[in-house]
GROMACS .gro file of C-alpha atoms in nm:
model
  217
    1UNK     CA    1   0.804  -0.097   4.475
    2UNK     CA    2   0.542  -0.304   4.362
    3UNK     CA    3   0.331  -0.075   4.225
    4UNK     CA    4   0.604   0.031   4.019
    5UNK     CA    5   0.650  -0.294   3.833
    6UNK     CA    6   0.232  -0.307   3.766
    7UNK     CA    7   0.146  -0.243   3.429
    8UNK     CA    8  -0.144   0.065   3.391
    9UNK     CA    9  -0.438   0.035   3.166
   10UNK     CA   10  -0.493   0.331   2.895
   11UNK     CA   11  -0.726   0.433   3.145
   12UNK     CA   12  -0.566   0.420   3.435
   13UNK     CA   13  -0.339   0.657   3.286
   14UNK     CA   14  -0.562   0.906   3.161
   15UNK     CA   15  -0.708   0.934   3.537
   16UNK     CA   16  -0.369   1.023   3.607
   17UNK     CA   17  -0.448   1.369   3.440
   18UNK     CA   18  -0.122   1.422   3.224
   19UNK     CA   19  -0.251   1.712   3.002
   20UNK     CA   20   0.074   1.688   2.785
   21UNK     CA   21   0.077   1.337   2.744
   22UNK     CA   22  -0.103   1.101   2.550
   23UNK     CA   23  -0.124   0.693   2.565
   24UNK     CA   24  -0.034   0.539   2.208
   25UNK     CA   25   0.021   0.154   2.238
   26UNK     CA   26   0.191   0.078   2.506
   27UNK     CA   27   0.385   0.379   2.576
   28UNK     CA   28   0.319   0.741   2.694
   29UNK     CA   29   0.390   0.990   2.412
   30UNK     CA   30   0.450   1.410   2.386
   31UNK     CA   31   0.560   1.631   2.190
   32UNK     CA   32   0.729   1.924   2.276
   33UNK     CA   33   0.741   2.256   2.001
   34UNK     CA   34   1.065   2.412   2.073
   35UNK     CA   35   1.094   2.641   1.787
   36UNK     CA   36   1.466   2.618   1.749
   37UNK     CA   37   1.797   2.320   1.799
   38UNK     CA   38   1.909   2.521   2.088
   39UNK     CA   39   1.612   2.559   2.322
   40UNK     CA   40   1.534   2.173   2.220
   41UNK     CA   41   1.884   2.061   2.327
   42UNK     CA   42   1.873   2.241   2.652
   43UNK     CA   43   1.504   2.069   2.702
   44UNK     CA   44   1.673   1.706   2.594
   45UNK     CA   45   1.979   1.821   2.876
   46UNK     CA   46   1.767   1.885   3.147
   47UNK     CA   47   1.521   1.548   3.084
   48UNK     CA   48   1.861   1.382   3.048
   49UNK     CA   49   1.949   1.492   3.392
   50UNK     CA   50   1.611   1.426   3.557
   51UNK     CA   51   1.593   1.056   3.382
   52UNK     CA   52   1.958   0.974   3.548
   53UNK     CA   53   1.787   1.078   3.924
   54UNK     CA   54   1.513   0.895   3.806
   55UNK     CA   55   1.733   0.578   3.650
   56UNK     CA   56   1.499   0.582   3.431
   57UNK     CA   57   1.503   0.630   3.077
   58UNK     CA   58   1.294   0.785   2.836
   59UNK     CA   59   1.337   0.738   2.397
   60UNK     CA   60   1.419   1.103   2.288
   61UNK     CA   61   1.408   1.248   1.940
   62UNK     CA   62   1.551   1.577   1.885
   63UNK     CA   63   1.460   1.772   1.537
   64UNK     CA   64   1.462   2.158   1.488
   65UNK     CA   65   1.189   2.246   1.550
   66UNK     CA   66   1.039   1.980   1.846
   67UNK     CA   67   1.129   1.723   2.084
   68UNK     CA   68   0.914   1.356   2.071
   69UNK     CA   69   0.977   1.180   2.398
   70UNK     CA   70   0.806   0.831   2.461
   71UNK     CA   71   0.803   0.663   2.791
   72UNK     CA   72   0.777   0.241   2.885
   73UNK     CA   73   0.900   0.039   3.163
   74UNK     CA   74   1.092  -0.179   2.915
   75UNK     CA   75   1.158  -0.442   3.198
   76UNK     CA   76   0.772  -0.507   3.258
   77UNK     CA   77   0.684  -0.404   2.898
   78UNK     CA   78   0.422  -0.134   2.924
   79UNK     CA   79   0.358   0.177   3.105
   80UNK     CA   80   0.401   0.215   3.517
   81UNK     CA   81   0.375   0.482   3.761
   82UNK     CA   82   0.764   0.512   3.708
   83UNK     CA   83   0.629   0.640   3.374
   84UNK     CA   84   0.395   0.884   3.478
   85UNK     CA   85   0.618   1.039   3.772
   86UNK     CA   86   0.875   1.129   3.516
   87UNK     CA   87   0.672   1.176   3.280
   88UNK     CA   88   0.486   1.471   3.537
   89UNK     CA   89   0.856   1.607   3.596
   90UNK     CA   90   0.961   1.615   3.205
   91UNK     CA   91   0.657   1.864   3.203
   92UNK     CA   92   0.743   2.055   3.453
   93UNK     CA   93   1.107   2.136   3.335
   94UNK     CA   94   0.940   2.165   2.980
   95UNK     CA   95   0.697   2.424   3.106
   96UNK     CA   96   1.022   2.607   3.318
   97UNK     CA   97   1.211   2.618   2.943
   98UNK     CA   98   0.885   2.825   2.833
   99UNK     CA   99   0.742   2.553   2.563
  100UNK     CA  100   0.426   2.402   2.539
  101UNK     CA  101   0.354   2.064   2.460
  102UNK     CA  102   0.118   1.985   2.119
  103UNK     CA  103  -0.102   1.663   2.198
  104UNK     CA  104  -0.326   1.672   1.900
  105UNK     CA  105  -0.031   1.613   1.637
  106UNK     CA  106   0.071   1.259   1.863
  107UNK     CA  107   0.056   0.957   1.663
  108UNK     CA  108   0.167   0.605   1.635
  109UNK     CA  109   0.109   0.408   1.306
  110UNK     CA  110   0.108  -0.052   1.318
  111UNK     CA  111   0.097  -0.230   0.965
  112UNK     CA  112  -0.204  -0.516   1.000
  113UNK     CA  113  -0.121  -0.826   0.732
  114UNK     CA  114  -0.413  -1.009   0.698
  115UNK     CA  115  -0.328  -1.446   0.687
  116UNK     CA  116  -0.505  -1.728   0.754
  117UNK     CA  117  -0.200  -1.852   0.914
  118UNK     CA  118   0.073  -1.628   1.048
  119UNK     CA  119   0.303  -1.897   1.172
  120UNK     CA  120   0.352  -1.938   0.823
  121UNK     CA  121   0.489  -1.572   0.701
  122UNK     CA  122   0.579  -1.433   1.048
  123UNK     CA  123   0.936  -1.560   1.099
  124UNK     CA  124   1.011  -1.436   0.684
  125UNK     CA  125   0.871  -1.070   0.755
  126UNK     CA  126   1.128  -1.098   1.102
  127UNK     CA  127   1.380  -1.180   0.928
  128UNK     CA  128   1.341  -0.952   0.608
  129UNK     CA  129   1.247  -0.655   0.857
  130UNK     CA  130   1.578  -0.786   1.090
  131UNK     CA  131   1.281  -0.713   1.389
  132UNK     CA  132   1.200  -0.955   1.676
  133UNK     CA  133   0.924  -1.249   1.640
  134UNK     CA  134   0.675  -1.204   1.943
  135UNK     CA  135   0.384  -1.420   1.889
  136UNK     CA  136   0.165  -1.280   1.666
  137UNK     CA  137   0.393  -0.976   1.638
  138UNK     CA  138   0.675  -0.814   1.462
  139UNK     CA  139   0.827  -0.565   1.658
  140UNK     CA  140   1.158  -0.298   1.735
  141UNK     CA  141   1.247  -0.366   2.114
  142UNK     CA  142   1.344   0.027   2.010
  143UNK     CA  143   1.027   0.178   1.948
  144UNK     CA  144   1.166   0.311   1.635
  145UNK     CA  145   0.977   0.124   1.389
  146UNK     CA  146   0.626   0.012   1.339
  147UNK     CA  147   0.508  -0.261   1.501
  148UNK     CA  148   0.392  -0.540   1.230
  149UNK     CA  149   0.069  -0.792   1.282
  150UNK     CA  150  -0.151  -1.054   1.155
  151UNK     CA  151  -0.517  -1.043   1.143
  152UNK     CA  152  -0.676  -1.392   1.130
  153UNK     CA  153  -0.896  -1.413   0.838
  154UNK     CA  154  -1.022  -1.680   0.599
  155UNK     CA  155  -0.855  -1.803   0.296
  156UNK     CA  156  -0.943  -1.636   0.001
  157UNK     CA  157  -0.858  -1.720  -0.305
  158UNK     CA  158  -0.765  -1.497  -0.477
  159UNK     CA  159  -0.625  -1.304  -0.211
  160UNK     CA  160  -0.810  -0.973  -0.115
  161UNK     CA  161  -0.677  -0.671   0.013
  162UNK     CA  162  -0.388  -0.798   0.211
  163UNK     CA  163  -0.239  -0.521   0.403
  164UNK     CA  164  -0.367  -0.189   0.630
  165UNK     CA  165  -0.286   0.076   0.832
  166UNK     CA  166  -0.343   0.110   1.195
  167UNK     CA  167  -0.351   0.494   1.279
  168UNK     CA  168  -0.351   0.525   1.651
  169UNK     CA  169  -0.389   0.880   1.806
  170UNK     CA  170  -0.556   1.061   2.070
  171UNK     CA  171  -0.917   0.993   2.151
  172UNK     CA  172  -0.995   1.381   2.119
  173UNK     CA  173  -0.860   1.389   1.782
  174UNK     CA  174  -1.014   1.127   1.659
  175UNK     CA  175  -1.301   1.254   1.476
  176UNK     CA  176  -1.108   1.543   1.316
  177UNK     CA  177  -0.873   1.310   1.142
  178UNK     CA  178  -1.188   1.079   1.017
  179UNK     CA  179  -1.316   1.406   0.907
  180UNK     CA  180  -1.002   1.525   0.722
  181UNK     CA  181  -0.964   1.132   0.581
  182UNK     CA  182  -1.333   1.205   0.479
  183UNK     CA  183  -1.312   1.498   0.319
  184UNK     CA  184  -0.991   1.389   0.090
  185UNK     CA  185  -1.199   1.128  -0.073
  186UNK     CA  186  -1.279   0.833   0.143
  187UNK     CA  187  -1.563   0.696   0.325
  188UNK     CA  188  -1.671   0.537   0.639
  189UNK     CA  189  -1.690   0.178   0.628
  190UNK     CA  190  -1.775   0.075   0.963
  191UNK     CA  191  -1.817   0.253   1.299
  192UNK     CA  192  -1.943  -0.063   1.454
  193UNK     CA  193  -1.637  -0.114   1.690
  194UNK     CA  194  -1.590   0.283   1.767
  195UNK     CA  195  -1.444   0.437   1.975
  196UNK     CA  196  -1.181   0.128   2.005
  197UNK     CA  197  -1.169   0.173   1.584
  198UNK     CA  198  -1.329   0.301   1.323
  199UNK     CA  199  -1.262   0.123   0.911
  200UNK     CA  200  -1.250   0.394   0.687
  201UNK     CA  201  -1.140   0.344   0.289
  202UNK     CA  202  -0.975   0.514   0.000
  203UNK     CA  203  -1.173   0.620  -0.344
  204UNK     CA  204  -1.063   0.213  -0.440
  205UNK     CA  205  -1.158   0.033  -0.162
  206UNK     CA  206  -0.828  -0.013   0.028
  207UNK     CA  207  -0.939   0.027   0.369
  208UNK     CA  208  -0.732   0.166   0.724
  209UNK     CA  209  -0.830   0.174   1.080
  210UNK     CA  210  -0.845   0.516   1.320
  211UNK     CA  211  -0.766   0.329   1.636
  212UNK     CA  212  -0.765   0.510   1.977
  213UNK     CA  213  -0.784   0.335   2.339
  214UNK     CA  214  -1.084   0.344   2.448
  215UNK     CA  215  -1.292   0.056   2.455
  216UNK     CA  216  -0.996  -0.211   2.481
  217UNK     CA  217  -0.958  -0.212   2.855
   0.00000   0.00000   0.00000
């Protein structure tokens, strides 16, 4: 069992060779295209079934036209091989329903305030956001929500750019979305720290980080 309380590395995972699954933060993500309610109901039935022999739980969303499943040992607080044995099985009854799983369109999205001092504005944004106060971090124990966090910086006065997006996807996809991003206007501000992120900005200046997981282990 104690394996199954040890927390995996981004890499570790990947090694594990789920093709339908990607890591995003510190969960296991996939997306299933269903094409219709029904077929993605009978999909969420038969996970639902396998996660009770499992006792263990994934977070389901169900839409029309796809099924998002995300996967954490919420008792440990990351991902564990408890994770990747169901998430192996959730494939296999996904591939015995006849759908395929989309990788590329995966995403998870955190808001980055830069502060000189977040002890200062954490517990407000908390509060306003009714989230939980973890360190540095704003966060939904439900993995609903983005998860909010400070950047140390200097104090400026005035203030600069306060606020950006953190756009974490796949490491394959990547470059196609810094591409796209490109293309619609902005530029490349710094590669420097690639592949763990790249700063890219908008025609103005207000800047937003394509974050994979590479390079953070």
């Amino acid at each position: 069992m104690g394996d199954d309380r040890t927390i995996l590395t981004a890499a570790a995972v990947d090694a594990e060779g789920l093709q339908d699954w990607r890591m995003l933060l510190h969960r296991l993500h996939a997306r299933f295209d269903t094409g219709g309610f029904a077929t993605g109901l009978a999909l969420v039935d038969d996970i639902g079934e396998a996660a009770e022999a499992a006792n263990h739980h994934p977070d389901v969303t169900l839409t029309y036209p796809l099924v998002e499943i995300r996967l954490t040992s919420h008792d440990v607080g990351g991902v564990t091989m408890r994770d990747v044995r169901l998430a192996r099985r959730i494939s296999e009854i996904a591939s015995a329903h006849g759908v395929t799983a989309d990788p590329a369109s995966l995403m998870a999205v955190e808001w980055a305030l830069d502060t000189h001092d977040h002890t200062e504005v954490a517990p407000f944004w908390a509060a306003l956001l009714d989230l939980e106060l973890d360190g540095d971090e704003v966060h939904d124990p439900d993995g609903l929500l983005p998860t909010m966090w400070f950047q140390p910086t200097d104090p400026i006065d005035p203030p600069a750019q306060r606020w950006h997006l953190d756009v974490r996807v796949p490491p394959e996809t990547a470059e196609g979305r810094i591409a796209r991003a490109l293309a619609a206007g902005g530029t490349l501000v710094s590669d420097e720290a690639a592949p763990s992120f790249w700063v890219l900005a908008d025609a103005q200046g207000n800047r937003a980080c394509v974050c994979t997981w590479k390079g953070r282990d």
